[in-house]
PDB file of C-alpha atoms in Angstrom:
ATOM      1  CA  UNK K   1     126.922 271.279 124.377  1.00 63.00           C
ATOM      2  CA  UNK K   2     123.482 270.109 125.495  1.00 89.00           C
ATOM      3  CA  UNK K   3     122.719 269.267 129.086  1.00 96.00           C
ATOM      4  CA  UNK K   4     121.323 265.863 129.977  1.00 98.00           C
ATOM      5  CA  UNK K   5     118.563 265.472 132.562  1.00 98.00           C
ATOM      6  CA  UNK K   6     117.338 262.153 133.956  1.00 98.00           C
ATOM      7  CA  UNK K   7     113.835 262.220 135.447  1.00 98.00           C
ATOM      8  CA  UNK K   8     112.483 259.312 137.473  1.00 98.00           C
ATOM      9  CA  UNK K   9     108.748 258.689 137.459  1.00 97.00           C
ATOM     10  CA  UNK K  10     108.312 260.518 134.155  1.00 97.00           C
ATOM     11  CA  UNK K  11     105.314 258.584 132.852  1.00 95.00           C
ATOM     12  CA  UNK K  12     102.663 260.984 134.131  1.00 93.00           C
ATOM     13  CA  UNK K  13     102.000 264.033 136.263  1.00 94.00           C
ATOM     14  CA  UNK K  14     104.916 266.205 137.340  1.00 95.00           C
ATOM     15  CA  UNK K  15     107.514 263.902 135.779  1.00 97.00           C
ATOM     16  CA  UNK K  16     105.854 263.955 132.368  1.00 97.00           C
ATOM     17  CA  UNK K  17     105.500 267.723 132.462  1.00 97.00           C
ATOM     18  CA  UNK K  18     109.151 268.133 133.463  1.00 97.00           C
ATOM     19  CA  UNK K  19     110.181 265.876 130.578  1.00 98.00           C
ATOM     20  CA  UNK K  20     108.064 267.917 128.161  1.00 97.00           C
ATOM     21  CA  UNK K  21     109.493 271.223 129.358  1.00 97.00           C
ATOM     22  CA  UNK K  22     113.102 270.065 129.289  1.00 97.00           C
ATOM     23  CA  UNK K  23     112.594 268.608 125.799  1.00 96.00           C
ATOM     24  CA  UNK K  24     111.232 271.982 124.640  1.00 95.00           C
ATOM     25  CA  UNK K  25     114.451 273.574 125.923  1.00 94.00           C
ATOM     26  CA  UNK K  26     116.438 271.190 123.733  1.00 89.00           C
ATOM     27  CA  UNK K  27     117.830 269.391 126.724  1.00 95.00           C
ATOM     28  CA  UNK K  28     118.613 265.700 126.305  1.00 97.00           C
ATOM     29  CA  UNK K  29     115.993 263.914 128.394  1.00 98.00           C
ATOM     30  CA  UNK K  30     116.289 260.445 129.867  1.00 98.00           C
ATOM     31  CA  UNK K  31     112.854 259.603 131.244  1.00 98.00           C
ATOM     32  CA  UNK K  32     112.235 256.593 133.433  1.00 98.00           C
ATOM     33  CA  UNK K  33     108.991 254.655 133.785  1.00 98.00           C
ATOM     34  CA  UNK K  34     107.873 251.489 135.565  1.00 94.00           C
ATOM     35  CA  UNK K  35     105.272 250.713 132.922  1.00 90.00           C
ATOM     36  CA  UNK K  36     106.237 250.437 129.251  1.00 89.00           C
ATOM     37  CA  UNK K  37     102.732 251.644 128.298  1.00 89.00           C
ATOM     38  CA  UNK K  38     103.834 255.145 129.304  1.00 88.00           C
ATOM     39  CA  UNK K  39     106.889 255.108 127.040  1.00 93.00           C
ATOM     40  CA  UNK K  40     105.227 256.244 123.792  1.00 92.00           C
ATOM     41  CA  UNK K  41     104.307 259.713 125.082  1.00 93.00           C
ATOM     42  CA  UNK K  42     107.851 260.260 126.297  1.00 96.00           C
ATOM     43  CA  UNK K  43     109.431 258.925 123.122  1.00 95.00           C
ATOM     44  CA  UNK K  44     107.274 261.333 121.094  1.00 95.00           C
ATOM     45  CA  UNK K  45     108.973 264.156 123.012  1.00 95.00           C
ATOM     46  CA  UNK K  46     112.350 262.861 121.864  1.00 96.00           C
ATOM     47  CA  UNK K  47     113.213 261.417 125.270  1.00 97.00           C
ATOM     48  CA  UNK K  48     115.301 258.325 125.789  1.00 97.00           C
ATOM     49  CA  UNK K  49     112.996 256.080 127.815  1.00 98.00           C
ATOM     50  CA  UNK K  50     114.379 253.685 130.404  1.00 98.00           C
ATOM     51  CA  UNK K  51     112.468 251.178 132.508  1.00 97.00           C
ATOM     52  CA  UNK K  52     113.088 251.746 136.213  1.00 98.00           C
ATOM     53  CA  UNK K  53     111.392 250.835 139.472  1.00 98.00           C
ATOM     54  CA  UNK K  54     113.160 252.878 142.157  1.00 98.00           C
ATOM     55  CA  UNK K  55     111.929 250.517 144.888  1.00 97.00           C
ATOM     56  CA  UNK K  56     113.737 247.555 143.300  1.00 98.00           C
ATOM     57  CA  UNK K  57     117.504 247.398 143.740  1.00 98.00           C
ATOM     58  CA  UNK K  58     117.927 245.074 140.754  1.00 98.00           C
ATOM     59  CA  UNK K  59     115.939 247.431 138.518  1.00 98.00           C
ATOM     60  CA  UNK K  60     118.092 250.360 139.623  1.00 98.00           C
ATOM     61  CA  UNK K  61     121.312 248.392 139.008  1.00 98.00           C
ATOM     62  CA  UNK K  62     120.133 247.278 135.561  1.00 98.00           C
ATOM     63  CA  UNK K  63     119.207 250.833 134.575  1.00 98.00           C
ATOM     64  CA  UNK K  64     122.577 252.115 135.808  1.00 98.00           C
ATOM     65  CA  UNK K  65     124.321 249.438 133.723  1.00 98.00           C
ATOM     66  CA  UNK K  66     122.410 250.535 130.598  1.00 98.00           C
ATOM     67  CA  UNK K  67     123.455 254.136 131.310  1.00 98.00           C
ATOM     68  CA  UNK K  68     127.104 253.324 132.006  1.00 98.00           C
ATOM     69  CA  UNK K  69     129.253 256.085 130.533  1.00 97.00           C
ATOM     70  CA  UNK K  70     126.343 258.491 129.914  1.00 98.00           C
ATOM     71  CA  UNK K  71     127.036 261.840 131.613  1.00 98.00           C
ATOM     72  CA  UNK K  72     124.082 263.276 133.541  1.00 98.00           C
ATOM     73  CA  UNK K  73     123.987 266.967 134.395  1.00 98.00           C
ATOM     74  CA  UNK K  74     120.773 266.911 136.420  1.00 98.00           C
ATOM     75  CA  UNK K  75     119.107 264.008 138.199  1.00 98.00           C
ATOM     76  CA  UNK K  76     115.477 264.704 139.138  1.00 98.00           C
ATOM     77  CA  UNK K  77     114.253 262.177 141.699  1.00 98.00           C
ATOM     78  CA  UNK K  78     110.539 262.540 141.032  1.00 96.00           C
ATOM     79  CA  UNK K  79     109.150 259.005 141.350  1.00 96.00           C
ATOM     80  CA  UNK K  80     106.703 258.816 144.207  1.00 93.00           C
ATOM     81  CA  UNK K  81     104.027 256.710 145.805  1.00 92.00           C
ATOM     82  CA  UNK K  82     101.119 257.730 147.954  1.00 86.00           C
ATOM     83  CA  UNK K  83     100.127 255.352 150.714  1.00 82.00           C
ATOM     84  CA  UNK K  84      96.578 254.027 150.749  1.00 75.00           C
ATOM     85  CA  UNK K  85      95.589 254.868 154.311  1.00 71.00           C
ATOM     86  CA  UNK K  86      95.140 258.432 155.385  1.00 70.00           C
ATOM     87  CA  UNK K  87      94.234 258.033 159.028  1.00 75.00           C
ATOM     88  CA  UNK K  88      96.662 256.670 161.595  1.00 80.00           C
ATOM     89  CA  UNK K  89      94.166 254.063 162.797  1.00 84.00           C
ATOM     90  CA  UNK K  90      93.913 252.715 159.219  1.00 84.00           C
ATOM     91  CA  UNK K  91      97.662 252.599 158.604  1.00 87.00           C
ATOM     92  CA  UNK K  92      98.879 249.309 157.125  1.00 91.00           C
ATOM     93  CA  UNK K  93     102.561 248.893 157.936  1.00 92.00           C
ATOM     94  CA  UNK K  94     103.307 246.888 154.772  1.00 94.00           C
ATOM     95  CA  UNK K  95     101.782 249.689 152.699  1.00 93.00           C
ATOM     96  CA  UNK K  96     103.768 252.248 154.696  1.00 92.00           C
ATOM     97  CA  UNK K  97     106.971 250.259 154.082  1.00 95.00           C
ATOM     98  CA  UNK K  98     106.265 250.187 150.328  1.00 95.00           C
ATOM     99  CA  UNK K  99     105.757 253.958 150.408  1.00 94.00           C
ATOM    100  CA  UNK K 100     109.115 254.431 152.135  1.00 95.00           C
ATOM    101  CA  UNK K 101     110.804 252.123 149.609  1.00 97.00           C
ATOM    102  CA  UNK K 102     109.749 254.462 146.793  1.00 97.00           C
ATOM    103  CA  UNK K 103     109.754 257.917 148.391  1.00 95.00           C
ATOM    104  CA  UNK K 104     112.663 257.694 150.821  1.00 95.00           C
ATOM    105  CA  UNK K 105     114.986 254.874 149.818  1.00 97.00           C
ATOM    106  CA  UNK K 106     114.305 255.079 146.064  1.00 98.00           C
ATOM    107  CA  UNK K 107     116.035 258.441 145.596  1.00 97.00           C
ATOM    108  CA  UNK K 108     119.019 257.191 147.607  1.00 97.00           C
ATOM    109  CA  UNK K 109     119.267 254.006 145.500  1.00 98.00           C
ATOM    110  CA  UNK K 110     119.095 255.976 142.256  1.00 98.00           C
ATOM    111  CA  UNK K 111     121.554 258.646 143.384  1.00 98.00           C
ATOM    112  CA  UNK K 112     124.067 256.067 144.578  1.00 98.00           C
ATOM    113  CA  UNK K 113     123.765 254.035 141.370  1.00 98.00           C
ATOM    114  CA  UNK K 114     124.039 257.042 139.056  1.00 98.00           C
ATOM    115  CA  UNK K 115     126.788 258.847 140.947  1.00 98.00           C
ATOM    116  CA  UNK K 116     129.399 257.975 138.269  1.00 98.00           C
ATOM    117  CA  UNK K 117     127.069 259.474 135.622  1.00 98.00           C
ATOM    118  CA  UNK K 118     126.654 262.646 137.655  1.00 98.00           C
ATOM    119  CA  UNK K 119     130.389 262.933 138.247  1.00 98.00           C
ATOM    120  CA  UNK K 120     130.860 262.689 134.458  1.00 98.00           C
ATOM    121  CA  UNK K 121     128.329 265.489 133.885  1.00 97.00           C
ATOM    122  CA  UNK K 122     129.213 269.155 133.757  1.00 96.00           C
ATOM    123  CA  UNK K 123     126.622 270.502 136.215  1.00 96.00           C
ATOM    124  CA  UNK K 124     126.369 267.623 138.704  1.00 97.00           C
ATOM    125  CA  UNK K 125     122.991 268.655 140.112  1.00 97.00           C
ATOM    126  CA  UNK K 126     120.375 266.620 141.963  1.00 98.00           C
ATOM    127  CA  UNK K 127     116.784 267.668 142.664  1.00 97.00           C
ATOM    128  CA  UNK K 128     114.421 265.738 144.896  1.00 94.00           C
ATOM    129  CA  UNK K 129     110.737 266.398 144.254  1.00 92.00           C
ATOM    130  CA  UNK K 130     108.939 266.453 147.558  1.00 85.00           C
ATOM    131  CA  UNK K 131     105.721 267.834 148.977  1.00 75.00           C
ATOM    132  CA  UNK K 132     104.569 270.396 151.511  1.00 70.00           C
ATOM    133  CA  UNK K 133     102.810 267.446 153.076  1.00 66.00           C
ATOM    134  CA  UNK K 134     106.262 266.439 154.326  1.00 62.00           C
ATOM    135  CA  UNK K 135     106.144 269.364 156.766  1.00 64.00           C
ATOM    136  CA  UNK K 136     103.917 268.232 159.610  1.00 59.00           C
ATOM    137  CA  UNK K 137     103.802 271.705 161.139  1.00 65.00           C
ATOM    138  CA  UNK K 138     102.836 273.473 157.918  1.00 60.00           C
ATOM    139  CA  UNK K 139     100.245 271.208 156.340  1.00 58.00           C
ATOM    140  CA  UNK K 140      97.176 270.164 158.279  1.00 58.00           C
ATOM    141  CA  UNK K 141      94.977 269.224 155.295  1.00 57.00           C
ATOM    142  CA  UNK K 142      95.330 265.439 155.551  1.00 63.00           C
ATOM    143  CA  UNK K 143      96.606 262.734 157.825  1.00 77.00           C
ATOM    144  CA  UNK K 144      98.503 260.602 155.248  1.00 79.00           C
ATOM    145  CA  UNK K 145     101.075 259.621 157.867  1.00 79.00           C
ATOM    146  CA  UNK K 146     103.198 257.205 155.830  1.00 84.00           C
ATOM    147  CA  UNK K 147     103.316 259.495 152.791  1.00 83.00           C
ATOM    148  CA  UNK K 148     104.098 262.578 154.862  1.00 80.00           C
ATOM    149  CA  UNK K 149     106.825 260.842 156.868  1.00 78.00           C
ATOM    150  CA  UNK K 150     108.377 259.412 153.701  1.00 87.00           C
ATOM    151  CA  UNK K 151     108.660 262.859 152.133  1.00 82.00           C
TER     152      UNK K 151
END
């Protein structure tokens, strides 16, 4: 029996590479994107592509409804957003809030919505992709306060 992995933010970067690698391992891949323009690359890997904006509760609910009854063995919360301002004096609170909506609350929304799918899976695993930048004591290479706090 094949495992099923769902990867958020799979349209580019780490998410796309994870989708490619899981597809090579003959794992069923459900790849989510905000932008339909990114769907073709994922579909060519054999992935089921779902539209999802993790910062939007309605989008998360609609995706969960489309996946009703689909067991998920591994949920990879990869979708992320980097805030625009790096320095504290340049921090825009609306931008910081949008960063938190994606990086902090997004994984919680998705996990809560897909919990029935995970419970139906055999492995029931969740992975949250984060960053060393989330460790204030370990990473001094950039300010990026909103991004770092959200991770």
